[in-house]
Amino acid sequence: MARPEMTDDEFTRIQRDAIRILFLIDAGASALTDADAVHAPADAAGILRSETRLQKLDFWMRNPDYLADELLDEYQAGLRPNGLDIVRGILESEEPDLRRYPMIRFKFGAFEPLTEPLSLLRSFGFVEIWRAGDALKGVRETTYFLLKAGRQAAADMAARFSVLQWYRERAALVVSVAGDMTATELKERQYKRQEYASTELRAVIPPITARVKTRFESLRKGAAA
Amino acid sequence: MSAGGIEEWLSAIAARAEASPEAVEGVLAKHAIRPSIAPPRPRALRIERIAFSGTKIIHGAETPFAFAWDLGPGLWCVASHDNLVGKSTVLHLVLWALRGEPPRGLQADVRSWIRSFAVGMRIDDERLTVEVALPNGEAKGRVRRLNLDGSTTELGTFETARAFSETMAALMMERLGLEPIPYRMKFPGSDDGRTVFAAWPAYAMSLYFGDRHELLLGDNPHGNLPGRMLEMFVGVSWAATSFAAQAAKTQNEQELRNAERRAKEDRAQRLAGLEMLEQELAAARAHLETFADVAEVSRDLDRTVAEIGALSVAATDLAAQEAQATDVVETARRAWTAWRKRLREIEEAQAAQQYFQLLQPRFCPRCHRGIADADYAREHAEHACSVCAGPMPEGDPADFQAELETTRANEAEARQVLAEATTAATDVRARLKAAHDALARARARVAELNAQASRAAERHAAERRVIELQARLADRRQLIDAGRSDPDRAESRILAAAAAETDRRARAAEATLFDALNEQIIDLAKRFGVAAVERARIDRSARLKVWKGGAAAMNYGDLTPGERVRLRLATVIALLRVGQRLGLGRHPGLVLVDSPGSEETREGDVAALLGEINALTTELPHLQVLVASAQPEIVTRAVDPARLRLAGPGETLW
């Protein structure tokens, strides 16, 4: 029995997902602590905890309108004075249409398996994954180690391909919006969006572009006044 | 004169008036203008008896009295030494009986004394008696004719003064062949007047010469009455006709004048009304012009409503086009977005491939086994994957360039499609907006037109007002035009012609008569003692001029009272003389003279006058002159004592 063939389209999609995830882990990974070093590969350059957190960050990568809404929250809260300018850039470049990759809502929120892109990243020695069980909690936590080759690859790709530069910048923005919030806190934050929360299980989380545009316009006018 | 004279008269009037003989006869009949060409036959009136009775009340003493006096033709005289002893009463009662009304000169106390009176008279061969009783001062009585066999015939009775007067007027006018004389009584301060008729009382007063001698004949100066009585007495042919024609003409002229004045006033009033109407009409027209034309509004409304229908259809169609265009734009936008997204993805994939293909896998992603140099060598030599040992893909790795170009072309086309769709949508939106704007304008216009149409009743009223005023104006103009047209003056022309033609004939007829009359007057005036009189001329107005001793002509009014009474007598007797000679004239031959010469100091003149009169009575058998005198000694010298009633000193006549 022959092995199933993977189409070029599927392969290139996996490659693009892998690049996005690499930039995201690169941006979101924090420095290794001494405790982390126990499990970390020798060439680890940083650590990003929990698959849930990675999924929440990726949701904002794939849904620029939801990210813009968070930025407007921060602008209104006075936490991000340049929030309106960033949102204007997102809306004017039509990112909510051109860079939207919708996700399905599951029990714990938006989720899409990242097995294939992560395998690709692992095969080149960019990322290492460590799953650890916690007997007391009864759950397994996934930890992503960014390897030195992975950090170098992200820097190389951003420098060499202008079309990939966006991922590096956007990943940095998404991480800055997430701050040091835990995965649970991020999940709760994302659930505050009416459209997100009201999406049925296993249904596509709908765009909120129109509402964000309206909100942006009213805030812009308020700022201009 | 003959019947031909009448026809000639009628045709002369017709010719002068430029009218048909029929029209002339119609007008003459209407105004009672009758030809009077038959020569009047002289009638003789003579008093045969005067009788009266009553009770005198002097200083409270009542004294019954009765007077009776039988008379014949010639000169008769009643005289007394003292005044106020009733000599004038005798003449007054004669006048009363003749006229049926008492003369002004009859004193009230004397009148109240008289209980009854009777006057016998003869008119030619007819003998009449007027019997009057005055039980309460009111005259009651009768007129009887004494027949030859001694019987009497009652000709009339009367119970009132008025009936007495009317009875005598009818009787005397008919028997004396006299005609009423029409003359104009002018209204005070006006050219207008009315035609009145002088009849028997006026004639009768011309028989009486009382104490006033202002006029040659009678006592009424109005309407040339003395002159007309003169013409009647003389017996001028056409005189009566001439008077009637003249009166009718004057009356007609007055009526025309009044009609013209009224027409002028009416016309002025109508013209004023016309001006007012014209102003009203102008105002009404101006008011009407503030309204739009109803038909125009209606047409405009229909047009606009139709326009709304068409615009609605167009707008609905455009709205559908717009929805479709919007769909097209959205679809095009989605397509363009999809192509742009795809283009980016390919660019990213190309970058990824370029990067990843240079890398060599270091671990199996599944088992994490390291890839050894031998594995790479085998891959190179045997085309077996260094990771999974499967056969390596043939040829070059996926070439994104062709897909990139295709996608770019598709993206460009999609962009173009979107641009075109956007332009089309913008265009159809602009057209839709234009249609909506036009609809809004048309609806506003309809509302405006409906508002105008709702004023239709008001406009109708304004229209009606204009029409009504036009009609009234036309009526008024017609009235004014009618008023402007000259009244038919044919009647006036005929009357004027009749007056002129008749007057011409009367003048012709009287010319010889007046010459004869003047001749007789001068002769008689000389005999009656008017000093140095050489020439006299009486005209048809009974104005008498005399020339004395080479001096300038003197008017009758400038003469002394004595001269005037002589000229009056001379005129009457001249009339009788001319009449007797020519067998015409109407003077009845009775003259009542009260106190002749009372103004004079020279007794001889009065005696001479009476003597002359007495002498004339033999020449003129129909002449009867009754004289009342306060100078018995003069009277006794001139009058036959048998014809004299005399009251001596201290005596009364009755």
Tab-separated table of N, CA and C in Angstrom, chain B residues 372-454:
chain	number	residue	atom	x	y	z
B	372	ALA	N	21.684	10.879	9.324
B	372	ALA	CA	23.130	10.678	9.212
B	372	ALA	C	23.621	11.032	7.807
B	373	ASP	N	24.907	11.207	7.635
B	373	ASP	CA	25.467	11.522	6.316
B	373	ASP	C	25.107	10.438	5.295
B	374	ALA	N	25.065	9.212	5.777
B	374	ALA	CA	24.720	8.088	4.886
B	374	ALA	C	23.317	8.260	4.313
B	375	ASP	N	22.489	8.750	5.138
B	375	ASP	CA	21.098	8.984	4.671
B	375	ASP	C	21.079	9.998	3.524
B	376	TYR	N	21.819	11.069	3.705
B	376	TYR	CA	21.898	12.088	2.625
B	376	TYR	C	22.481	11.497	1.359
B	377	ALA	N	23.545	10.625	1.547
B	377	ALA	CA	24.204	10.022	0.390
B	377	ALA	C	23.230	9.142	-0.370
B	378	ARG	N	22.529	8.311	0.370
B	378	ARG	CA	21.526	7.439	-0.262
B	378	ARG	C	20.467	8.252	-1.012
B	379	GLU	N	20.040	9.355	-0.362
B	379	GLU	CA	19.016	10.226	-1.024
B	379	GLU	C	19.568	10.727	-2.357
B	380	HIS	N	20.803	11.149	-2.315
B	380	HIS	CA	21.428	11.683	-3.521
B	380	HIS	C	21.588	10.617	-4.593
B	381	ALA	N	22.036	9.341	-4.126
B	381	ALA	CA	22.318	8.278	-5.090
B	381	ALA	C	21.066	7.542	-5.530
B	382	GLU	N	20.199	7.314	-4.573
B	382	GLU	CA	19.059	6.441	-4.899
B	382	GLU	C	17.724	7.181	-4.973
B	383	HIS	N	17.791	8.461	-4.767
B	383	HIS	CA	16.560	9.278	-4.751
B	383	HIS	C	15.566	8.769	-3.722
B	384	ALA	N	16.120	8.276	-2.605
B	384	ALA	CA	15.272	7.836	-1.501
B	384	ALA	C	15.396	8.876	-0.395
B	385	CYS	N	14.239	9.269	0.177
B	385	CYS	CA	14.222	10.353	1.165
B	385	CYS	C	15.121	10.050	2.338
B	386	SER	N	15.897	11.050	2.696
B	386	SER	CA	16.832	10.855	3.784
B	386	SER	C	16.095	10.683	5.107
B	387	VAL	N	14.830	11.085	5.195
B	387	VAL	CA	14.092	10.970	6.454
B	387	VAL	C	13.235	9.705	6.452
B	388	CYS	N	12.426	9.543	5.383
B	388	CYS	CA	11.465	8.439	5.412
B	388	CYS	C	11.829	7.333	4.425
B	389	ALA	N	12.886	7.515	3.668
B	389	ALA	CA	13.369	6.554	2.699
B	389	ALA	C	12.406	6.378	1.528
B	390	GLY	N	11.380	7.113	1.412
B	390	GLY	CA	10.463	7.058	0.260
B	390	GLY	C	11.119	7.680	-0.965
B	391	PRO	N	10.574	7.372	-2.172
B	391	PRO	CA	11.174	7.936	-3.382
B	391	PRO	C	11.041	9.470	-3.412
B	392	MET	N	12.091	10.149	-3.855
B	392	MET	CA	12.096	11.623	-3.894
B	392	MET	C	11.270	12.074	-5.107
B	393	PRO	N	10.590	13.216	-5.026
B	393	PRO	CA	9.795	13.717	-6.167
B	393	PRO	C	10.710	13.941	-7.361
B	394	GLU	N	10.130	13.642	-8.547
B	394	GLU	CA	10.876	13.851	-9.773
B	394	GLU	C	10.936	15.350	-10.084
B	395	GLY	N	11.989	15.723	-10.811
B	395	GLY	CA	12.107	17.094	-11.318
B	395	GLY	C	12.372	18.111	-10.240
B	396	ASP	N	12.161	19.417	-10.724
B	396	ASP	CA	12.443	20.547	-9.819
B	396	ASP	C	11.348	20.658	-8.783
B	397	PRO	N	11.696	21.222	-7.712
B	397	PRO	CA	10.660	21.506	-6.716
B	397	PRO	C	9.569	22.416	-7.336
B	398	ALA	N	8.488	22.433	-6.650
B	398	ALA	CA	7.330	23.212	-7.184
B	398	ALA	C	7.752	24.603	-7.653
B	399	ASP	N	7.357	24.966	-8.873
B	399	ASP	CA	7.716	26.281	-9.431
B	399	ASP	C	6.533	27.236	-9.234
B	400	PHE	N	6.724	28.189	-8.347
B	400	PHE	CA	5.625	29.133	-8.028
B	400	PHE	C	5.492	30.272	-9.034
B	401	GLN	N	6.556	30.376	-9.903
B	401	GLN	CA	6.604	31.580	-10.749
B	401	GLN	C	5.397	31.680	-11.682
B	402	ALA	N	5.110	30.500	-12.331
B	402	ALA	CA	3.968	30.537	-13.271
B	402	ALA	C	2.666	30.891	-12.554
B	403	GLU	N	2.442	30.259	-11.383
B	403	GLU	CA	1.220	30.524	-10.621
B	403	GLU	C	1.168	31.974	-10.139
B	404	LEU	N	2.375	32.449	-9.781
B	404	LEU	CA	2.470	33.846	-9.326
B	404	LEU	C	1.994	34.800	-10.421
B	405	GLU	N	2.485	34.525	-11.645
B	405	GLU	CA	2.114	35.421	-12.744
B	405	GLU	C	0.616	35.330	-13.063
B	406	THR	N	0.133	34.070	-13.072
B	406	THR	CA	-1.305	33.884	-13.309
B	406	THR	C	-2.119	34.621	-12.257
B	407	THR	N	-1.704	34.452	-11.029
B	407	THR	CA	-2.450	35.074	-9.936
B	407	THR	C	-2.378	36.593	-10.005
B	408	ARG	N	-1.181	37.070	-10.367
B	408	ARG	CA	-1.052	38.549	-10.519
B	408	ARG	C	-1.999	39.068	-11.591
B	409	ALA	N	-2.021	38.309	-12.708
B	409	ALA	CA	-2.929	38.710	-13.797
B	409	ALA	C	-4.377	38.689	-13.322
B	410	ASN	N	-4.692	37.590	-12.601
B	410	ASN	CA	-6.060	37.488	-12.086
B	410	ASN	C	-6.381	38.626	-11.114
B	411	GLU	N	-5.395	38.929	-10.284
B	411	GLU	CA	-5.594	40.014	-9.303
B	411	GLU	C	-5.837	41.339	-10.029
B	412	ALA	N	-5.004	41.557	-11.078
B	412	ALA	CA	-5.145	42.808	-11.837
B	412	ALA	C	-6.517	42.889	-12.516
B	413	GLU	N	-6.884	41.743	-13.076
B	413	GLU	CA	-8.191	41.722	-13.742
B	413	GLU	C	-9.304	41.962	-12.738
B	414	ALA	N	-9.174	41.284	-11.583
B	414	ALA	CA	-10.200	41.444	-10.548
B	414	ALA	C	-10.256	42.908	-10.097
B	415	ARG	N	-9.067	43.516	-9.993
B	415	ARG	CA	-9.019	44.933	-9.597
B	415	ARG	C	-9.747	45.791	-10.628
B	416	GLN	N	-9.459	45.461	-11.904
B	416	GLN	CA	-10.119	46.190	-12.990
B	416	GLN	C	-11.636	46.001	-12.941
B	417	VAL	N	-12.025	44.739	-12.750
B	417	VAL	CA	-13.454	44.437	-12.669
B	417	VAL	C	-14.087	45.226	-11.533
B	418	LEU	N	-13.384	45.223	-10.405
B	418	LEU	CA	-13.924	45.956	-9.259
B	418	LEU	C	-14.032	47.454	-9.572
B	419	ALA	N	-12.997	47.984	-10.212
B	419	ALA	CA	-13.020	49.410	-10.544
B	419	ALA	C	-14.203	49.719	-11.462
B	420	GLU	N	-14.365	48.851	-12.453
B	420	GLU	CA	-15.475	49.074	-13.373
B	420	GLU	C	-16.817	48.932	-12.668
B	421	ALA	N	-16.896	47.887	-11.836
B	421	ALA	CA	-18.148	47.674	-11.108
B	421	ALA	C	-18.422	48.856	-10.177
B	422	THR	N	-17.351	49.351	-9.577
B	422	THR	CA	-17.519	50.494	-8.674
B	422	THR	C	-17.991	51.723	-9.447
B	423	THR	N	-17.349	51.920	-10.615
B	423	THR	CA	-17.761	53.050	-11.448
B	423	THR	C	-19.231	52.905	-11.856
B	424	ALA	N	-19.557	51.684	-12.288
B	424	ALA	CA	-20.944	51.451	-12.713
B	424	ALA	C	-21.894	51.686	-11.549
B	425	ALA	N	-21.496	51.196	-10.374
B	425	ALA	CA	-22.362	51.350	-9.194
B	425	ALA	C	-22.476	52.827	-8.830
B	426	THR	N	-21.349	53.534	-8.903
B	426	THR	CA	-21.381	54.965	-8.602
B	426	THR	C	-22.323	55.678	-9.572
B	427	ASP	N	-22.202	55.276	-10.838
B	427	ASP	CA	-23.044	55.884	-11.867
B	427	ASP	C	-24.520	55.599	-11.607
B	428	VAL	N	-24.808	54.297	-11.327
B	428	VAL	CA	-26.212	53.962	-11.138
B	428	VAL	C	-26.731	54.604	-9.850
B	429	ARG	N	-25.864	54.745	-8.859
B	429	ARG	CA	-26.290	55.427	-7.619
B	429	ARG	C	-26.593	56.907	-7.890
B	430	ALA	N	-25.743	57.515	-8.702
B	430	ALA	CA	-25.967	58.926	-9.048
B	430	ALA	C	-27.294	59.071	-9.792
B	431	ARG	N	-27.538	58.118	-10.725
B	431	ARG	CA	-28.791	58.184	-11.468
B	431	ARG	C	-29.981	57.939	-10.552
B	432	LEU	N	-29.808	57.008	-9.633
B	432	LEU	CA	-30.892	56.731	-8.680
B	432	LEU	C	-31.169	57.967	-7.819
B	433	LYS	N	-30.083	58.588	-7.386
B	433	LYS	CA	-30.260	59.793	-6.559
B	433	LYS	C	-30.948	60.891	-7.375
B	434	ALA	N	-30.526	61.019	-8.650
B	434	ALA	CA	-31.155	62.022	-9.514
B	434	ALA	C	-32.641	61.728	-9.677
B	435	ALA	N	-32.954	60.437	-9.855
B	435	ALA	CA	-34.370	60.053	-10.011
B	435	ALA	C	-35.139	60.384	-8.737
B	436	HIS	N	-34.531	60.064	-7.585
B	436	HIS	CA	-35.192	60.379	-6.309
B	436	HIS	C	-35.370	61.875	-6.119
B	437	ASP	N	-34.342	62.627	-6.494
B	437	ASP	CA	-34.449	64.090	-6.397
B	437	ASP	C	-35.570	64.602	-7.292
B	438	ALA	N	-35.613	64.065	-8.530
B	438	ALA	CA	-36.656	64.493	-9.475
B	438	ALA	C	-38.036	64.135	-8.938
B	439	LEU	N	-38.120	62.943	-8.340
B	439	LEU	CA	-39.392	62.519	-7.734
B	439	LEU	C	-39.795	63.481	-6.621
B	440	ALA	N	-38.824	63.808	-5.782
B	440	ALA	CA	-39.121	64.712	-4.662
B	440	ALA	C	-39.590	66.061	-5.192
B	441	ARG	N	-38.907	66.534	-6.257
B	441	ARG	CA	-39.307	67.821	-6.832
B	441	ARG	C	-40.710	67.738	-7.423
B	442	ALA	N	-40.963	66.625	-8.139
B	442	ALA	CA	-42.273	66.451	-8.777
B	442	ALA	C	-43.363	66.366	-7.713
B	443	ARG	N	-43.059	65.663	-6.619
B	443	ARG	CA	-44.066	65.550	-5.547
B	443	ARG	C	-44.327	66.915	-4.908
B	444	ALA	N	-43.247	67.680	-4.739
B	444	ALA	CA	-43.418	69.034	-4.187
B	444	ALA	C	-44.270	69.873	-5.136
B	445	ARG	N	-44.014	69.698	-6.446
B	445	ARG	CA	-44.769	70.453	-7.463
B	445	ARG	C	-46.255	70.066	-7.415
B	446	VAL	N	-46.496	68.766	-7.242
B	446	VAL	CA	-47.882	68.292	-7.152
B	446	VAL	C	-48.569	68.924	-5.940
B	447	ALA	N	-47.840	68.945	-4.838
B	447	ALA	CA	-48.426	69.550	-3.632
B	447	ALA	C	-48.758	71.015	-3.904
B	448	GLU	N	-47.816	71.688	-4.578
B	448	GLU	CA	-48.014	73.112	-4.885
B	448	GLU	C	-49.212	73.303	-5.817
B	449	LEU	N	-49.278	72.431	-6.842
B	449	LEU	CA	-50.380	72.533	-7.809
B	449	LEU	C	-51.714	72.208	-7.162
B	450	ASN	N	-51.678	71.219	-6.242
B	450	ASN	CA	-52.913	70.897	-5.527
B	450	ASN	C	-53.373	72.090	-4.701
B	451	ALA	N	-52.397	72.760	-4.102
B	451	ALA	CA	-52.736	73.952	-3.322
B	451	ALA	C	-53.380	74.999	-4.234
B	452	GLN	N	-52.793	75.132	-5.446
B	452	GLN	CA	-53.365	76.101	-6.405
B	452	GLN	C	-54.762	75.670	-6.835
B	453	ALA	N	-54.909	74.362	-7.078
B	453	ALA	CA	-56.210	73.857	-7.513
B	453	ALA	C	-57.255	74.058	-6.424
B	454	SER	N	-56.809	73.972	-5.167
B	454	SER	CA	-57.772	74.153	-4.074
B	454	SER	C	-58.275	75.594	-4.029
